[in-house]
Amino acid sequence: MLDRIGQMMVRKANQSEQRPVFDKAGEIPRHIAVIMDGNGRWAQKRNLPRIVGHRSGMQTVKEIVKAADSIGVQTLTMYAFSTENWKRPREEVDYLMKLPQEFLSTELEELIERNVRVRMLGDPQGLPPHTVEAMNIAEERTRQNTGLQLNFALNYGGRTEIVKAVQDLARKVQAGMLKPEEIDEAMLTQHLYTRDFPDPDLLIRTSGEIRLSNFMLWQLAYTELWFTDVLWPDFTKELFFEAIAEYQSRARRYGAV
Ligand code: IPE
Ligand code: IPE
Ligand code: MG
């Protein structure tokens, strides 16, 4: 008996050594960006159509938004649809374009109550009108809110975002409003979709893929990256807190010593 307890204690000690514990009073990342990946595989494993995975993934979004809000994260950016996702079958794209409406129809009132501000990051051009309208209503109705800043990256591409910023700057130079040598990092940052937010402190990607898939290429320069094999519909607030715990245990050096 004593032996068993001893073994358990050793195991526990090892676990807590490997897994940092989330400290609510510690540093909470100001901006967390999430690549929600693995919905399709989650469904395929169950012999279900991919869209069932997307529907299930929407439940995870609800849970993670509440978790982020509950610990005082300032900005949460969720990658919902990339500029490359148009390559998917028509039926799947159509379904994904309905999800913002569906999500907001059940969640918007609660988001308003929670003082959450909702915004879309990405190019509205090319999105179906009903999708843009759903996002516009959410943006409009939460405009005054000062709590969690909740962004959905929709028709978002990191490279397109940079190209658009460069085009804006070039137009200003052409109009004589700006000299080329006045363009610096801060100014380019001010021309990105994310101009109102600090760079992400922490990036989370689910589903075991270790890549950025054209997400926030400029903004992630010094972000802490955290990957898990768990598929997005299986992701939980406990794993979210685990990612933050790991973040809290890291030393961010920004090139210094
Ligand atoms: C992420 O899940 C959701 C979107 C990209 C819209 P996927 O649909 O990419 O799922 P997998 O990667 O195919 O499993
Ligand atoms: C990234 O996931 C885009 C979103 C989560 C919206 P993908 O599933 O599209 O990425 P790849 O194709 O595996 O790189
Ligand atoms: Mg994927």
CSV table of C-alpha atoms in Angstrom, one decimal, residues 1-238:
chain,number,residue,atom,x,y,z
A,1,MET,CA,0.0,0.0,0.0
A,2,LEU,CA,2.6,2.5,1.1
A,3,ASP,CA,4.6,1.4,-1.9
A,4,ARG,CA,1.7,2.2,-4.2
A,5,ILE,CA,1.2,5.6,-2.6
A,6,GLY,CA,4.9,6.3,-3.0
A,7,GLN,CA,4.8,5.4,-6.7
A,8,MET,CA,1.8,7.6,-7.2
A,9,MET,CA,3.6,10.5,-5.6
A,10,VAL,CA,6.6,10.0,-7.8
A,11,ARG,CA,4.4,9.9,-10.9
A,12,LYS,CA,2.6,13.0,-9.8
A,13,ALA,CA,5.8,14.8,-9.1
A,14,ASN,CA,7.1,13.8,-12.6
A,15,GLN,CA,3.9,15.0,-14.2
A,16,SER,CA,4.0,18.4,-12.6
A,17,GLU,CA,7.6,18.6,-13.7
A,18,GLN,CA,6.7,18.0,-17.3
A,19,ARG,CA,3.5,20.0,-17.3
A,20,PRO,CA,3.6,23.5,-16.1
A,21,VAL,CA,0.5,24.6,-14.1
A,22,PHE,CA,-1.6,27.4,-15.3
A,23,ASP,CA,-1.3,30.4,-12.9
A,24,LYS,CA,-4.4,32.6,-13.0
A,25,ALA,CA,-2.5,35.3,-11.2
A,26,GLY,CA,0.5,35.0,-13.6
A,27,GLU,CA,1.0,36.6,-17.0
A,28,ILE,CA,-2.1,36.1,-19.2
A,29,PRO,CA,-1.2,36.4,-22.9
A,30,ARG,CA,-2.8,39.7,-24.1
A,31,HIS,CA,-3.5,38.3,-27.6
A,32,ILE,CA,-4.0,34.6,-28.4
A,33,ALA,CA,-4.4,33.5,-32.0
A,34,VAL,CA,-5.8,30.1,-32.8
A,35,ILE,CA,-5.6,28.0,-35.9
A,36,MET,CA,-8.6,25.8,-35.5
A,37,ASP,CA,-7.7,22.7,-37.5
A,38,GLY,CA,-8.8,19.1,-37.7
A,39,ASN,CA,-12.6,19.3,-38.1
A,40,GLY,CA,-12.6,17.3,-41.3
A,41,ARG,CA,-10.5,14.5,-39.8
A,42,TRP,CA,-12.6,14.4,-36.7
A,43,ALA,CA,-15.7,13.7,-38.8
A,44,GLN,CA,-13.9,11.3,-41.2
A,45,LYS,CA,-12.8,9.2,-38.2
A,46,ARG,CA,-16.5,8.8,-37.3
A,47,ASN,CA,-17.5,8.1,-40.9
A,48,LEU,CA,-19.4,11.4,-41.0
A,49,PRO,CA,-19.4,14.1,-43.6
A,50,ARG,CA,-16.8,16.8,-43.0
A,51,ILE,CA,-19.4,19.4,-42.3
A,52,VAL,CA,-20.4,17.6,-39.2
A,53,GLY,CA,-16.9,18.2,-38.0
A,54,HIS,CA,-17.3,21.9,-38.6
A,55,ARG,CA,-20.6,22.0,-36.7
A,56,SER,CA,-18.9,20.2,-33.8
A,57,GLY,CA,-15.9,22.6,-34.0
A,58,MET,CA,-18.3,25.5,-33.6
A,59,GLN,CA,-19.2,24.2,-30.1
A,60,THR,CA,-15.5,24.3,-29.3
A,61,VAL,CA,-15.4,27.9,-30.4
A,62,LYS,CA,-18.1,28.8,-27.9
A,63,GLU,CA,-16.2,27.0,-25.1
A,64,ILE,CA,-12.9,28.7,-25.8
A,65,VAL,CA,-14.3,32.2,-26.2
A,66,LYS,CA,-15.9,31.8,-22.7
A,67,ALA,CA,-12.6,30.4,-21.3
A,68,ALA,CA,-10.6,33.3,-22.7
A,69,ASP,CA,-13.1,35.8,-21.4
A,70,SER,CA,-13.1,34.2,-17.9
A,71,ILE,CA,-9.4,34.7,-17.4
A,72,GLY,CA,-9.1,38.2,-18.9
A,73,VAL,CA,-7.5,37.6,-22.3
A,74,GLN,CA,-7.7,41.0,-24.1
A,75,THR,CA,-7.8,39.7,-27.7
A,76,LEU,CA,-8.7,36.3,-29.2
A,77,THR,CA,-8.3,35.8,-32.9
A,78,MET,CA,-9.8,32.6,-34.4
A,79,TYR,CA,-8.7,31.5,-37.9
A,80,ALA,CA,-12.1,30.5,-39.5
A,81,PHE,CA,-11.5,30.5,-43.2
A,82,SER,CA,-8.3,31.2,-45.2
A,83,THR,CA,-7.9,32.6,-48.7
A,84,GLU,CA,-6.8,29.1,-49.7
A,85,ASN,CA,-9.9,27.4,-48.3
A,86,TRP,CA,-11.8,28.4,-51.5
A,87,LYS,CA,-10.2,25.3,-53.0
A,88,ARG,CA,-12.5,23.0,-51.1
A,89,PRO,CA,-15.6,21.4,-52.5
A,90,ARG,CA,-18.5,23.8,-53.1
A,91,GLU,CA,-20.7,22.1,-50.5
A,92,GLU,CA,-18.2,22.5,-47.8
A,93,VAL,CA,-17.4,26.1,-48.6
A,94,ASP,CA,-21.2,26.9,-48.6
A,95,TYR,CA,-21.5,25.3,-45.2
A,96,LEU,CA,-18.6,27.2,-43.7
A,97,MET,CA,-20.0,30.5,-45.0
A,98,LYS,CA,-23.2,29.8,-43.1
A,99,LEU,CA,-21.4,29.2,-39.8
A,100,PRO,CA,-20.9,32.8,-38.7
A,101,GLN,CA,-24.6,33.4,-39.0
A,102,GLU,CA,-25.4,30.3,-37.1
A,103,PHE,CA,-22.8,31.0,-34.4
A,104,LEU,CA,-24.0,34.6,-33.9
A,105,SER,CA,-27.7,33.7,-33.9
A,106,THR,CA,-27.2,31.7,-30.7
A,107,GLU,CA,-24.2,33.6,-29.2
A,108,LEU,CA,-24.5,37.2,-30.0
A,109,GLU,CA,-26.8,38.2,-27.1
A,110,GLU,CA,-24.5,36.5,-24.6
A,111,LEU,CA,-21.4,38.1,-26.2
A,112,ILE,CA,-23.1,41.5,-25.8
A,113,GLU,CA,-23.8,40.7,-22.1
A,114,ARG,CA,-20.2,39.7,-21.6
A,115,ASN,CA,-19.0,43.1,-23.1
A,116,VAL,CA,-17.3,41.2,-25.9
A,117,ARG,CA,-16.4,43.1,-29.1
A,118,VAL,CA,-16.7,41.0,-32.3
A,119,ARG,CA,-14.7,41.9,-35.5
A,120,MET,CA,-13.9,40.3,-38.8
A,121,LEU,CA,-10.3,40.2,-40.1
A,122,GLY,CA,-10.0,39.5,-43.7
A,123,ASP,CA,-11.4,40.6,-47.1
A,124,PRO,CA,-15.1,40.9,-47.2
A,125,GLN,CA,-14.9,41.0,-51.0
A,126,GLY,CA,-15.7,37.5,-52.3
A,127,LEU,CA,-17.7,36.5,-49.3
A,128,PRO,CA,-21.4,35.8,-49.8
A,129,PRO,CA,-23.6,38.7,-48.7
A,130,HIS,CA,-25.3,36.8,-45.9
A,131,THR,CA,-21.9,36.1,-44.3
A,132,VAL,CA,-20.8,39.7,-44.5
A,133,GLU,CA,-24.1,40.8,-43.2
A,134,ALA,CA,-23.9,38.5,-40.2
A,135,MET,CA,-20.5,39.9,-39.3
A,136,ASN,CA,-21.5,43.5,-39.9
A,137,ILE,CA,-24.4,43.1,-37.5
A,138,ALA,CA,-22.2,41.6,-34.8
A,139,GLU,CA,-19.6,44.3,-35.3
A,140,GLU,CA,-22.2,47.0,-35.2
A,141,ARG,CA,-24.0,45.7,-32.1
A,142,THR,CA,-20.7,45.2,-30.2
A,143,ARG,CA,-18.9,48.3,-31.3
A,144,GLN,CA,-19.1,50.0,-27.9
A,145,ASN,CA,-17.9,46.9,-26.0
A,146,THR,CA,-14.7,47.1,-24.1
A,147,GLY,CA,-14.1,43.5,-22.9
A,148,LEU,CA,-12.7,40.6,-24.8
A,149,GLN,CA,-11.9,41.6,-28.4
A,150,LEU,CA,-13.0,38.6,-30.4
A,151,ASN,CA,-11.8,38.4,-34.0
A,152,PHE,CA,-12.8,36.0,-36.7
A,153,ALA,CA,-10.2,35.7,-39.5
A,154,LEU,CA,-12.5,35.1,-42.5
A,155,ASN,CA,-11.3,35.0,-46.0
A,156,TYR,CA,-8.0,35.9,-44.4
A,157,GLY,CA,-4.6,35.4,-45.9
A,158,GLY,CA,-1.4,36.7,-44.4
A,159,ARG,CA,0.3,37.5,-47.7
A,160,THR,CA,-2.8,39.2,-49.1
A,161,GLU,CA,-3.0,41.3,-45.9
A,162,ILE,CA,0.6,42.5,-46.5
A,163,VAL,CA,0.0,43.1,-50.2
A,164,LYS,CA,-3.0,45.3,-49.4
A,165,ALA,CA,-1.0,47.3,-46.8
A,166,VAL,CA,1.7,47.9,-49.4
A,167,GLN,CA,-0.8,49.0,-52.0
A,168,ASP,CA,-2.3,51.5,-49.5
A,169,LEU,CA,1.1,52.9,-48.7
A,170,ALA,CA,2.0,53.1,-52.4
A,171,ARG,CA,-1.2,55.0,-53.0
A,172,LYS,CA,-0.2,57.5,-50.3
A,173,VAL,CA,3.2,57.9,-51.7
A,174,GLN,CA,1.7,58.5,-55.2
A,175,ALA,CA,-0.7,61.1,-53.8
A,176,GLY,CA,2.3,62.9,-52.2
A,177,MET,CA,1.0,62.3,-48.7
A,178,LEU,CA,4.0,60.2,-47.7
A,179,LYS,CA,7.7,59.8,-48.6
A,180,PRO,CA,9.0,56.2,-49.1
A,181,GLU,CA,11.7,56.7,-46.4
A,182,GLU,CA,8.9,57.5,-43.9
A,183,ILE,CA,7.6,53.9,-44.2
A,184,ASP,CA,8.7,51.9,-41.2
A,185,GLU,CA,7.6,48.8,-39.3
A,186,ALA,CA,5.1,50.7,-37.2
A,187,MET,CA,3.5,52.3,-40.2
A,188,LEU,CA,3.1,49.0,-42.1
A,189,THR,CA,1.6,47.5,-38.9
A,190,GLN,CA,-0.9,50.3,-38.9
A,191,HIS,CA,-2.1,49.2,-42.4
A,192,LEU,CA,-2.8,45.6,-41.6
A,193,TYR,CA,-6.2,44.1,-40.7
A,194,THR,CA,-4.9,43.8,-37.1
A,195,ARG,CA,-4.0,47.5,-36.7
A,196,ASP,CA,-6.1,47.8,-33.5
A,197,PHE,CA,-4.4,44.9,-31.8
A,198,PRO,CA,-1.0,44.0,-30.3
A,199,ASP,CA,0.8,41.1,-32.0
A,200,PRO,CA,-0.3,37.7,-30.7
A,201,ASP,CA,1.7,36.5,-27.6
A,202,LEU,CA,0.6,32.9,-28.1
A,203,LEU,CA,-0.4,30.9,-31.2
A,204,ILE,CA,-2.3,27.7,-30.7
A,205,ARG,CA,-2.7,25.2,-33.5
A,206,THR,CA,-4.7,21.9,-33.2
A,207,SER,CA,-4.7,18.7,-35.3
A,208,GLY,CA,-0.9,18.0,-35.3
A,209,GLU,CA,0.0,20.1,-38.3
A,210,ILE,CA,3.1,22.1,-37.6
A,211,ARG,CA,2.7,25.0,-40.0
A,212,LEU,CA,1.2,28.5,-40.2
A,213,SER,CA,-0.9,28.1,-43.3
A,214,ASN,CA,-0.7,31.8,-44.3
A,215,PHE,CA,-1.8,33.0,-40.9
A,216,MET,CA,-0.6,36.4,-39.5
A,217,LEU,CA,2.8,36.1,-41.2
A,218,TRP,CA,3.9,39.6,-40.1
A,219,GLN,CA,2.4,39.5,-36.6
A,220,LEU,CA,3.7,36.2,-35.5
A,221,ALA,CA,7.4,37.3,-35.7
A,222,TYR,CA,8.0,36.9,-32.0
A,223,THR,CA,4.9,34.9,-30.9
A,224,GLU,CA,5.2,31.8,-28.8
A,225,LEU,CA,3.9,28.8,-30.8
A,226,TRP,CA,2.0,25.9,-29.2
A,227,PHE,CA,0.9,22.8,-31.1
A,228,THR,CA,-1.3,19.9,-30.1
A,229,ASP,CA,-2.3,16.7,-31.9
A,230,VAL,CA,-5.9,17.0,-30.6
A,231,LEU,CA,-8.4,17.8,-33.3
A,232,TRP,CA,-10.3,21.0,-32.9
A,233,PRO,CA,-13.7,19.5,-32.0
A,234,ASP,CA,-12.0,17.6,-29.2
A,235,PHE,CA,-10.1,20.7,-27.9
A,236,THR,CA,-11.2,21.8,-24.4
A,237,LYS,CA,-10.7,24.7,-22.1
A,238,GLU,CA,-8.4,22.5,-20.0
